[in-house]
Coordinates of C-alpha atoms and ligand atoms in Angstrom, one line a residue:
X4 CA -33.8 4.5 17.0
X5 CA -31.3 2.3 18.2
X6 CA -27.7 3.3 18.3
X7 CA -24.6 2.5 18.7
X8 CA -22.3 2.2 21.8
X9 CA -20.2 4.4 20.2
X10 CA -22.2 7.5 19.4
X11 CA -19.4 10.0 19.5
X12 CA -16.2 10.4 17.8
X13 CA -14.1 10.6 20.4
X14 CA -15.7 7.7 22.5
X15 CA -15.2 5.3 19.9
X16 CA -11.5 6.3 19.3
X17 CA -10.8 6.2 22.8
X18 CA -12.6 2.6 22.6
X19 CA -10.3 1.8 20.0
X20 CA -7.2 2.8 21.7
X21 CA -8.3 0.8 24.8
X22 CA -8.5 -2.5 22.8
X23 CA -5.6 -2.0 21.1
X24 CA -3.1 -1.0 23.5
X25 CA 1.2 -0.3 21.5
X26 CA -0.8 -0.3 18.4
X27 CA -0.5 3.1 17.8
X28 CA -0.8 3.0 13.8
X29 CA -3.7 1.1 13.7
X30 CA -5.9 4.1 16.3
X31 CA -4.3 6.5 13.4
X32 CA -5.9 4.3 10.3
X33 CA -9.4 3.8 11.8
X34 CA -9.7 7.5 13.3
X35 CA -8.9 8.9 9.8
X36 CA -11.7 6.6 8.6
X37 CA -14.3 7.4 11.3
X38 CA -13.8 11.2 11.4
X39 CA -14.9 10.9 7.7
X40 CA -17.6 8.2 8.1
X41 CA -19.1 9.6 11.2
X42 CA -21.1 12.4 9.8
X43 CA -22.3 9.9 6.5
X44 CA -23.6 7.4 8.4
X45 CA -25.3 9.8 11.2
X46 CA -28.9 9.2 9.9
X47 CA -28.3 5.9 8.9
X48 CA -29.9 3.7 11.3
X49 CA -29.0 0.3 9.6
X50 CA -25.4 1.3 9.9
X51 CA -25.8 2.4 13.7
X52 CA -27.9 -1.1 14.8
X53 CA -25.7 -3.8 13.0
X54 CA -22.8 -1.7 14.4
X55 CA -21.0 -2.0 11.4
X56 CA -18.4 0.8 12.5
X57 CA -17.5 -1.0 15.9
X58 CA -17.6 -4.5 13.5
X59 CA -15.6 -3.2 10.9
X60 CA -12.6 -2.2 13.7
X61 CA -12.1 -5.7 14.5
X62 CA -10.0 -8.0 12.2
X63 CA -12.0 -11.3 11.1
X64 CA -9.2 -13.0 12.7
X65 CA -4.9 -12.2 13.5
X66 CA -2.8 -15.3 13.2
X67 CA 0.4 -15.0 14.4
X68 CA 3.7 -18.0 14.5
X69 CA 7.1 -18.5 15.0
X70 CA 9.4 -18.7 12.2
X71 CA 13.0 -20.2 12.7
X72 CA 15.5 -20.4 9.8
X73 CA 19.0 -21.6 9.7
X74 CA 21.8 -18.6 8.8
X75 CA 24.7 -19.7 6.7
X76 CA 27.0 -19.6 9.5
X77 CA 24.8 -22.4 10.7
X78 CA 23.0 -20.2 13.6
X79 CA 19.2 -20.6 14.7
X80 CA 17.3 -17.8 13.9
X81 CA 13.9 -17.1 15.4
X82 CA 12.0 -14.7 14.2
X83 CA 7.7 -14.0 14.2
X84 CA 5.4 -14.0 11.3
X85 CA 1.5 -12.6 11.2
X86 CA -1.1 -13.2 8.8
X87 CA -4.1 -10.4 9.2
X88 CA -7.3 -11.2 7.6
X89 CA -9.3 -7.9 7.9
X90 CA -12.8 -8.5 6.3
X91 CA -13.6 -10.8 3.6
X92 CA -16.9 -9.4 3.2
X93 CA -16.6 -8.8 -0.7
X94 CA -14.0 -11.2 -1.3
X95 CA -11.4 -13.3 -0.8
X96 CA -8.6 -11.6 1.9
X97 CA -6.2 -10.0 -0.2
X98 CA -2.9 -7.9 0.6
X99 CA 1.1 -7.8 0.8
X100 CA 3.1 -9.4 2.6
X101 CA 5.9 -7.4 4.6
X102 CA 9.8 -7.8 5.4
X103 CA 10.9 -5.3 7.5
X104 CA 12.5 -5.0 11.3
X105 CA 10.1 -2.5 11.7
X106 CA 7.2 -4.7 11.7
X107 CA 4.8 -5.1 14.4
X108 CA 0.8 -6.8 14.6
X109 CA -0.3 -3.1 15.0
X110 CA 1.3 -2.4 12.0
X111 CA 0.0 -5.3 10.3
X112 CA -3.7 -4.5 11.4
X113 CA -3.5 -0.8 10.2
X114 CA -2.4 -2.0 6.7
X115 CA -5.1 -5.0 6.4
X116 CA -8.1 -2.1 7.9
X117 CA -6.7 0.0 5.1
X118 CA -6.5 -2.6 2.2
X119 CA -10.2 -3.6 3.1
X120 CA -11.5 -0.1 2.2
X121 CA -8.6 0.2 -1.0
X122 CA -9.8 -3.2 -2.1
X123 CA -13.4 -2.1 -2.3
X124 CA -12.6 1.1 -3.8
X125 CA -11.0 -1.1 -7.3
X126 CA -14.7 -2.5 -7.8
X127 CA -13.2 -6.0 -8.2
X128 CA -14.3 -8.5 -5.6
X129 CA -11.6 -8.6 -2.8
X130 CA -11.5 -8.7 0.6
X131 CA -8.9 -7.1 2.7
X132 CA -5.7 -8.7 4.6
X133 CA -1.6 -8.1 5.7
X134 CA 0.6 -10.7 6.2
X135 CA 4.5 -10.2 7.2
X136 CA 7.4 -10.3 9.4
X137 CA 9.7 -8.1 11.8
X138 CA 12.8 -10.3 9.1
X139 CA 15.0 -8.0 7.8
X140 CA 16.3 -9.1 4.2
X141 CA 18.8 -6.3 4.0
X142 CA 22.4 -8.2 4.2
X143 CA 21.2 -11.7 4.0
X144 CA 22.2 -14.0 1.0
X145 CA 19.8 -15.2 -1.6
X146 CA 20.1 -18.8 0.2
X147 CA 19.3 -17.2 3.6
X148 CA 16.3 -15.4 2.3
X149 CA 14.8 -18.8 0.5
X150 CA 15.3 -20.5 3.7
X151 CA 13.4 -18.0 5.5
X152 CA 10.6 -17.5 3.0
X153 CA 10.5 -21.3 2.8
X154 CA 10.0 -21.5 6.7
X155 CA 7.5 -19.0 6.5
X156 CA 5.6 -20.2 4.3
X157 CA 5.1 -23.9 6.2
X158 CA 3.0 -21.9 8.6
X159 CA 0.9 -19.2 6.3
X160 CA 0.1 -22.1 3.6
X161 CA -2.2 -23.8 6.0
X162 CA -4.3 -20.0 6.1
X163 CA -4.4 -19.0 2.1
X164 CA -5.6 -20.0 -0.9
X165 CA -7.0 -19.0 -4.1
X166 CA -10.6 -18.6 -2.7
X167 CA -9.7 -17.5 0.9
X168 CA -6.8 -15.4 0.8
X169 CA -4.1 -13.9 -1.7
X170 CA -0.8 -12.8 -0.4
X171 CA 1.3 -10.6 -2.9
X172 CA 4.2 -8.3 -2.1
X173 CA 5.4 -5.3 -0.1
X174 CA 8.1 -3.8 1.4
X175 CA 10.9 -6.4 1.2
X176 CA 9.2 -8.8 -0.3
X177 CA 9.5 -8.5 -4.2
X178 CA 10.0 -11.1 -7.4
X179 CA 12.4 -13.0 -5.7
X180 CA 10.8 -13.4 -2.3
X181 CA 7.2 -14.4 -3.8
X182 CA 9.5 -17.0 -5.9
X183 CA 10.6 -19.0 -3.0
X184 CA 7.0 -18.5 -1.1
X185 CA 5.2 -19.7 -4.1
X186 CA 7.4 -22.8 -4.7
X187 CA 7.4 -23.8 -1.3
X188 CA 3.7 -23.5 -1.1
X189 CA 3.5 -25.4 -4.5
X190 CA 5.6 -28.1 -3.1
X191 CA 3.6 -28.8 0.3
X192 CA 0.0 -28.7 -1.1
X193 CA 0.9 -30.3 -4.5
X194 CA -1.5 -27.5 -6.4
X195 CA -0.6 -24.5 -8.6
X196 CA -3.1 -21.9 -8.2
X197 CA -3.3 -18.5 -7.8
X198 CA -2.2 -18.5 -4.1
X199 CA -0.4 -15.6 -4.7
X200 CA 0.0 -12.4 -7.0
X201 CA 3.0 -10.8 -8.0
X202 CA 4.7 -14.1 -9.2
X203 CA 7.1 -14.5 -12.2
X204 CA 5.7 -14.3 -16.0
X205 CA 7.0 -17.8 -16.5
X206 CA 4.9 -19.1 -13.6
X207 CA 1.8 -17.5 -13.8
X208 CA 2.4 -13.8 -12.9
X209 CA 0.9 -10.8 -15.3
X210 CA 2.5 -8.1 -17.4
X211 CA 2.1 -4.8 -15.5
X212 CA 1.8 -6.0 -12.2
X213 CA 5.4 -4.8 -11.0
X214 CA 4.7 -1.4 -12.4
X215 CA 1.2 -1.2 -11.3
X216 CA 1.2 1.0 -8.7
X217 CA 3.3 3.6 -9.3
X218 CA 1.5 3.9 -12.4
X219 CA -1.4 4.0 -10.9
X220 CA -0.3 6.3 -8.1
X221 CA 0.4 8.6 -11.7
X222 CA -3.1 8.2 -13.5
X223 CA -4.7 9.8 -10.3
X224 CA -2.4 12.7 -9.6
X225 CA -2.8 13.3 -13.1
X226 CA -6.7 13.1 -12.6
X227 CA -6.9 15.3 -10.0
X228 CA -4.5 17.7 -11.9
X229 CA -7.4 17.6 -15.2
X230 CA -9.8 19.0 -12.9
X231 CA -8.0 21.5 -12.4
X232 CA -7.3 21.7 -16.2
X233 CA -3.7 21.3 -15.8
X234 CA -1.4 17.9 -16.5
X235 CA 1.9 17.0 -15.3
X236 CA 4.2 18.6 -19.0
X237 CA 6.7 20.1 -17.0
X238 CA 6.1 20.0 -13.2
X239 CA 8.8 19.0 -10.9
X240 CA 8.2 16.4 -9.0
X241 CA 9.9 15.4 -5.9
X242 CA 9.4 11.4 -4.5
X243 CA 10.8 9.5 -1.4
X244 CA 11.2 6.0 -1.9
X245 CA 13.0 4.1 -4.3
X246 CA 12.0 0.1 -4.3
X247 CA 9.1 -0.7 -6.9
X248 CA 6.2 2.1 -6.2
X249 CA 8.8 4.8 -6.3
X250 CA 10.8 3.9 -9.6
X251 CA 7.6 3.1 -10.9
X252 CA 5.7 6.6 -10.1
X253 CA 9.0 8.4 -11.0
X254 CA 9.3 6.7 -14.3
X255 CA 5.4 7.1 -15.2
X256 CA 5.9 10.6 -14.2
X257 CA 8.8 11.6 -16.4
X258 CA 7.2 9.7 -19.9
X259 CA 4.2 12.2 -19.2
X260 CA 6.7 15.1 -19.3
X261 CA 7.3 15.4 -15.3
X262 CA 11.0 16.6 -14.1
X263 CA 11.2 13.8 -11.0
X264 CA 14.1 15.4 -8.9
X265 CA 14.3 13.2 -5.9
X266 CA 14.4 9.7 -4.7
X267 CA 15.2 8.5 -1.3
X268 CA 15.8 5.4 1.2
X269 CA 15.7 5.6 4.9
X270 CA 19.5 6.5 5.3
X271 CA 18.5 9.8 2.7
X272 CA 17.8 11.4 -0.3
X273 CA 19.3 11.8 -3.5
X274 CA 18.7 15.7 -5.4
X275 CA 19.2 15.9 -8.9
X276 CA 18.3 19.6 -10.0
X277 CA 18.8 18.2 -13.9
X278 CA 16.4 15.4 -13.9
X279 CA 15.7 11.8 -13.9
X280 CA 15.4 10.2 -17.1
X281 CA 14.4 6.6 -18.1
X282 CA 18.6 5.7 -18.1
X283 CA 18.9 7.3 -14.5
X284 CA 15.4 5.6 -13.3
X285 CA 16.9 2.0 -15.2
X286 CA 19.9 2.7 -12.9
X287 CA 18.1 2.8 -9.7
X288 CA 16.0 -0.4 -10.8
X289 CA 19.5 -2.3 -11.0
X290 CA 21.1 -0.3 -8.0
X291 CA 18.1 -1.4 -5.5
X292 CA 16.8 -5.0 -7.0
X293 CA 20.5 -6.8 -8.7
X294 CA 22.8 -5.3 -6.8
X295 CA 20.8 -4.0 -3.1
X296 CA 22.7 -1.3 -2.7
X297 CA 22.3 2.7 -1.3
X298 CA 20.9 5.2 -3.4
X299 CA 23.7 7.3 -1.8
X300 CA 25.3 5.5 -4.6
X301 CA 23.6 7.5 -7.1
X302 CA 25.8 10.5 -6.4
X303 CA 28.8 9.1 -8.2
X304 CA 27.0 7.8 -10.9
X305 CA 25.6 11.5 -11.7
X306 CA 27.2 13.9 -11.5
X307 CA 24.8 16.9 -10.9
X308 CA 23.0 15.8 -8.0
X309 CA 23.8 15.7 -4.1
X310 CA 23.2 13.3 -1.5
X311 CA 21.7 14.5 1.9
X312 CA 22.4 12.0 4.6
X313 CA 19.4 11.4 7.1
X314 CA 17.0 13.9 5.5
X315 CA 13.9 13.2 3.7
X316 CA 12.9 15.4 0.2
X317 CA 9.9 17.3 0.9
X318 CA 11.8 20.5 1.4
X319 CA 13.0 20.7 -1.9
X320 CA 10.6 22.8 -4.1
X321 CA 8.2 21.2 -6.2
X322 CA 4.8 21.1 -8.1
X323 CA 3.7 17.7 -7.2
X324 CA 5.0 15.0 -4.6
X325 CA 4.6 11.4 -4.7
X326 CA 5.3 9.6 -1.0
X327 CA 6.4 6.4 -1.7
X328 CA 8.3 4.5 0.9
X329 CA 6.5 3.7 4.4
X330 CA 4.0 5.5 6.4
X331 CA 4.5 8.3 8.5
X332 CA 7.3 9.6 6.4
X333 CA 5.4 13.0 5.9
X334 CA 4.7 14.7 9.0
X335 CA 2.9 18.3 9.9
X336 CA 5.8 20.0 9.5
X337 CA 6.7 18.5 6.0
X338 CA 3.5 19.1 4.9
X339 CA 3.7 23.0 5.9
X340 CA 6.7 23.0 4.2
X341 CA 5.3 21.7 1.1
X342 CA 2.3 24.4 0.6
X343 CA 4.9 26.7 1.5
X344 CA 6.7 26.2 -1.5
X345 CA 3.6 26.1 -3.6
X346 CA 3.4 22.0 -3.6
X347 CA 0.0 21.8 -5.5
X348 CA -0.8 18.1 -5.5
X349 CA 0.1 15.1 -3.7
X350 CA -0.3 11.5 -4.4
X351 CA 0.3 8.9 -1.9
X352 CA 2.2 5.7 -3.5
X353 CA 2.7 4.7 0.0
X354 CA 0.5 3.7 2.5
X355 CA -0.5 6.0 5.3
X356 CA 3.0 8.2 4.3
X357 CA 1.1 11.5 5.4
X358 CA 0.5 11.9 9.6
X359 CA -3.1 12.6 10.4
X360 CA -1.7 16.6 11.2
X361 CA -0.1 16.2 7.4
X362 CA -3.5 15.4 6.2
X363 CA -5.2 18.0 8.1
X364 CA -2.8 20.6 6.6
X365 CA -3.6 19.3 2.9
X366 CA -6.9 19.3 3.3
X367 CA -7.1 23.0 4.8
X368 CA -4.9 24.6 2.3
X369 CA -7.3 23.0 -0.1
X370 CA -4.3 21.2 -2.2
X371 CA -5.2 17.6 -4.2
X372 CA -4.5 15.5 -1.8
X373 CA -4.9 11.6 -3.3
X374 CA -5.1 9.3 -0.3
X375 CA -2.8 5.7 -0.5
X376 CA -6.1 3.7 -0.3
X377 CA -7.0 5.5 -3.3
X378 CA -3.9 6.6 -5.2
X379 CA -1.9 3.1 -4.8
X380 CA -4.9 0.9 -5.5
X381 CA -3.6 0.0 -9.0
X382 CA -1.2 -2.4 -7.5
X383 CA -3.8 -4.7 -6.1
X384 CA -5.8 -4.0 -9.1
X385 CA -4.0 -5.8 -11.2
X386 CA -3.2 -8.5 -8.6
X387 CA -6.8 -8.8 -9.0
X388 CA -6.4 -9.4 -12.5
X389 CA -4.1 -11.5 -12.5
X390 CA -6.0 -13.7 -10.0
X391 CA -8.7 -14.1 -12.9
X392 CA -6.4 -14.8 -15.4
X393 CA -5.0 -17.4 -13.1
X394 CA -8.7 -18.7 -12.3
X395 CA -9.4 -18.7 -16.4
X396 CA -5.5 -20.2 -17.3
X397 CA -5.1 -17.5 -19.9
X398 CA -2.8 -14.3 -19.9
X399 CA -4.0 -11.0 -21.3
X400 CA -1.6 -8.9 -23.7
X401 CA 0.1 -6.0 -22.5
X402 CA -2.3 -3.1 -24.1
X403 CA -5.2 -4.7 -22.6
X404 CA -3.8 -4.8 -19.2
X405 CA -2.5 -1.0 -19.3
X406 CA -6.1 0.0 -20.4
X407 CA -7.9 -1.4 -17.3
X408 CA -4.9 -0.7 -14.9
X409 CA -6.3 3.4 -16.5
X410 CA -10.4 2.4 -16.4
X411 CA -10.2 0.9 -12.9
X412 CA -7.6 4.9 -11.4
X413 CA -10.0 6.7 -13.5
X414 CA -13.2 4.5 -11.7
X415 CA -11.6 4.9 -8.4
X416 CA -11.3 8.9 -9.0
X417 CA -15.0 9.5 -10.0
X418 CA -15.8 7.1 -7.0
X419 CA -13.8 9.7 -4.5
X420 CA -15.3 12.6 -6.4
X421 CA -18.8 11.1 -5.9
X422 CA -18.8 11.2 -2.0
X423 CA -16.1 14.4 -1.8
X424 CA -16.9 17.1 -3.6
X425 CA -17.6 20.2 -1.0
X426 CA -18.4 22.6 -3.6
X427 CA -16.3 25.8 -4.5
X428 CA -14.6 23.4 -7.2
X429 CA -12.6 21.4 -4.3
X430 CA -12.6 17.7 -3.9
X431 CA -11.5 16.6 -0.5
X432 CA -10.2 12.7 -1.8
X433 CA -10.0 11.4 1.6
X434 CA -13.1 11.8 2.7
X435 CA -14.6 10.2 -0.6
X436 CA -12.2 7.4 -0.4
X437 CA -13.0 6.7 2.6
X438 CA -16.9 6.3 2.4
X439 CA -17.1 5.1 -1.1
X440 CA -14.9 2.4 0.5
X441 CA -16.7 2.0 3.6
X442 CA -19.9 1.9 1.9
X443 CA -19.4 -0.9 0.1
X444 CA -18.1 -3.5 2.6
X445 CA -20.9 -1.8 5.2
X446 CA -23.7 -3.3 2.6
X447 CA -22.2 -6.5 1.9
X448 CA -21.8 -6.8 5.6
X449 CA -25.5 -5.2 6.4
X450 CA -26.6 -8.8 3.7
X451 CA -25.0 -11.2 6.0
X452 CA -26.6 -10.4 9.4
X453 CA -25.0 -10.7 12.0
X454 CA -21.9 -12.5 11.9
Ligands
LIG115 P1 10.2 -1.6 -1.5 O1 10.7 -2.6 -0.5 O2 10.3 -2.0 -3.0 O3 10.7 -0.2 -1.3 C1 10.5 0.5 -0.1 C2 11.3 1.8 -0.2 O4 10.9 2.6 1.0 C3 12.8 1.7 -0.1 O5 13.4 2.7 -0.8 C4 13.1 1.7 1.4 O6 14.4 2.1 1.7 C5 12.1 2.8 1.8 N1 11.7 2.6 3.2 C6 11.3 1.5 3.8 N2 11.1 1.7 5.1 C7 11.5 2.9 5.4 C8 11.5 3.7 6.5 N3 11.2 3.2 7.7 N4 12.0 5.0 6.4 C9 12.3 5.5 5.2 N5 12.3 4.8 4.0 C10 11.9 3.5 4.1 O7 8.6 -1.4 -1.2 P2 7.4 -0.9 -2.1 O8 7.9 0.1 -3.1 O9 6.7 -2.1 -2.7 O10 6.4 -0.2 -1.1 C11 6.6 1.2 -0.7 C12 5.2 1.6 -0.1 O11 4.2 1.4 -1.0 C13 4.8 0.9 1.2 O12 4.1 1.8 2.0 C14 3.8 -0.2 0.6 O13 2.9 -0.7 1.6 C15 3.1 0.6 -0.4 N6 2.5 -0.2 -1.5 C16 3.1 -1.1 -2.2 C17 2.5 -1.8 -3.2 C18 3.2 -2.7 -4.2 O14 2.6 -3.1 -5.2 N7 4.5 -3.0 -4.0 C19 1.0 -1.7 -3.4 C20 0.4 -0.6 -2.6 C21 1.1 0.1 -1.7 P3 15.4 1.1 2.4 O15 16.0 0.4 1.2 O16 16.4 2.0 3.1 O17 14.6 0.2 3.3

């Protein structure tokens, strides 16, 4: 039999971290995928000769530019923008784009590597890509962000399109953002397509699509709490976050009877022993997208709750947590913590939130444990949708859109409970996220040859 390079674990994560030196997030997405693929694709020869694993490490292609802007104060602003297209094995590239000072190629790659495998895992035909920028919108006037989106998009629009790749939106980068990229592209290519997802209802966007994923991020915790014959009447619920997957999964949460009790940005989190309700969660929606402000704020509106300054939520006591603002926001500790005070599931509206240790802890103390690549895959699933109602120029009602947004979570859960079950009732979800996903890009790419 032939094999692979790469016949170990370790060898190939150490191979990984050699080719990707500072990119430290990226090692940390492909490791949790191969310690899970390893063992299924052991005795699978195919797999080993085309090395598909070593293949599937390495982005199609990374494109990275410069992107100046003007300020309003009339100063030159220089600042770099990536576009990474993964693997377009089963589809066009498809992914966010990101705003944040925080951003980094590595961090790009990682979220393109996990997309590929999140994409595959909706069943719709889409490939897997990141785009986005260390610009920080936070402060800067609506003129100032339309420049910059503007300039950024004179570069990406020479790389996208409706049948090679399809930006949408991510941290930083919501309605308004996706406004100025799309009109700008729309004004140097002279087309209107579905070049992006995520856009306005007046200009081709769909119903749903803002509150996709933290729906989505819902349907599966409550999925994994059925098998357990439980639902979510009356569990508290504590979530970080509080930009469009958080308010969405806290709001889905409470009209299914859930008390959510936290919400959180990266200065702190907000405690609010009474509650949120639709009002408060409306709030919030007008606090972080009109206005931009703090949810420190929220203390003054309510009365109630407290405000803890540069602390994160997951020791207050809960039934269920939802991560939903970046990655690595949950670490080894947290997730001790957690089980500790009898957390029972946990549903990842972010991507990556939970460090590899986190995971490991999850998966030991046999909690449900809903991976991002599987729990937050309702976002792109109804970008996908709305790229083929886009491709077919027709829009599909509200009802119809909800319906599939809760065929393609419950899909994506049998999927994961196909290739995870270990018996003794528990279901480890990463591991059957991660080779239902891998298995289906693996076959596409086996059909090509080598290429
Ligand atoms: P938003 O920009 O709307 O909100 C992000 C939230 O996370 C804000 O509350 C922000 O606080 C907080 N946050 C950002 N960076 C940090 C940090 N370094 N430390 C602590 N808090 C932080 O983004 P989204 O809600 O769209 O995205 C949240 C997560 O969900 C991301 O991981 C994203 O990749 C993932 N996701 C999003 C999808 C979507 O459809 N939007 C689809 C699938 C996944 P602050 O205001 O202080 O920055």
């Amino acid at each position: 039999m032939a094999v692979s390079d790469h016949v170990d674990l370790n060898g190939f994560v150490e191979g990984v971290k050699k080719r990707n030196p500072g990119q430290p997030e990226f090692v940390q997405a492909v490791q949790e995928v191969a310690e899970d693929i390893f063992d299924f694709i052991q005795d699978k020869e195919a797999y080993h000769r085309e090395q598909i694993l070593r293949r599937i490490a390495e982005p199609d292609r990374v494109i990275s530019f410069r992107v100046c802007w003007e300020d309003d104060a009339g100063n030159i602003r220089v600042q770099r923008g990536w576009r990474v297209q993964n693997n377009n094995s089963i589809g066009p590239y498809k992914g966010g784009i990101r705003f944040h000072p925080s951003v980094t190629e590595g961090t790009l790659k990682f979220l393109a590597f996990e997309q590929t495998f999140k994409n595959a895992l909706t069943g719709l035909p889409m490939g897997g890509g990141k785009g986005g920028s260390n610009f920080n919108p936070k402060g800067k006037s609506d003129r100032e962000v339309m420049r910059f989106c503007q300039s950024f998009m004179n570069e990406l629009y020479r790389h996208i399109g409706a049948d090679i790749d399809v930006p949408a939106g991510d941290i930083g980068v919501g309605a308004r953002e996706i406004g100025y990229m799309f009109g700008q592209y729309k004004r140097l290519t002279n087309e209107f397509t579905g070049v992006l997802t995520g856009k306005g209802l007046e200009y081709g966007g769909s119903l749903i699509r803002t509150e996709a994923t933290g729906y989505g991020a819902t349907y599966f915790l409550l999925n994994m709490l059925k098998t357990k014959g439980e639902d979510l009447q009356g569990k508290v619920a504590v979530i970080s976050g509080s930009g469009n997957v958080a308010t969405h999964a806290a709001e889905k949460v409470t009209m299914l009877g859930g008390k959510v009790v936290t919400l959180s940005d990266s200065d702190g989190f907000v405690h609010d022993p009474a509650g949120m309700t639709q009002e408060k969660i409306n709030w919030v929606k007008q606090l972080k997208n009109v206005r931009r402000g703090r949810i420190s704020e929220y203390v003054d509106a309510f009365p109630g709750s407290s405000y803890h300054a540069d602390k994160t939520p997951w020791g207050v006591p809960c039934d269920v947590a939802l991560p939903c603002a970046t990655q690595n926001e949950l670490l080894g500790a947290d997730a001790r913590l957690l089980v500790a005070n009898g957390c029972k599931a946990v549903s990842e509206g972010a991507n990556m939130p939970t460090d590899l240790e986190g995971v490991h802890v999850f998966k030991d103390a046999r909690i449900l444990f809903a991976p991002g690549k599987a729990a937050n895959a309702g976002g792109v699933a109804v970008s996908g949708l709305e790229m083929s109602q886009n491709s077919a120029r027709i829009s599909w009602k509200e009802e119809e859109l909800q319906r599939l947004l809760i065929d393609i979570m419950d899909g994506i859960h049998a999927r994961c409970m196909e290739y995870g079950q270990q018996g003794g009732g528990y279901c480890d979800y990463v591991k059957g996220a991660n080779i239902a996903g891998f298995k289906k890009v693996a076959d596409a790419m086996l059909a090509y040859g080598v290429v």
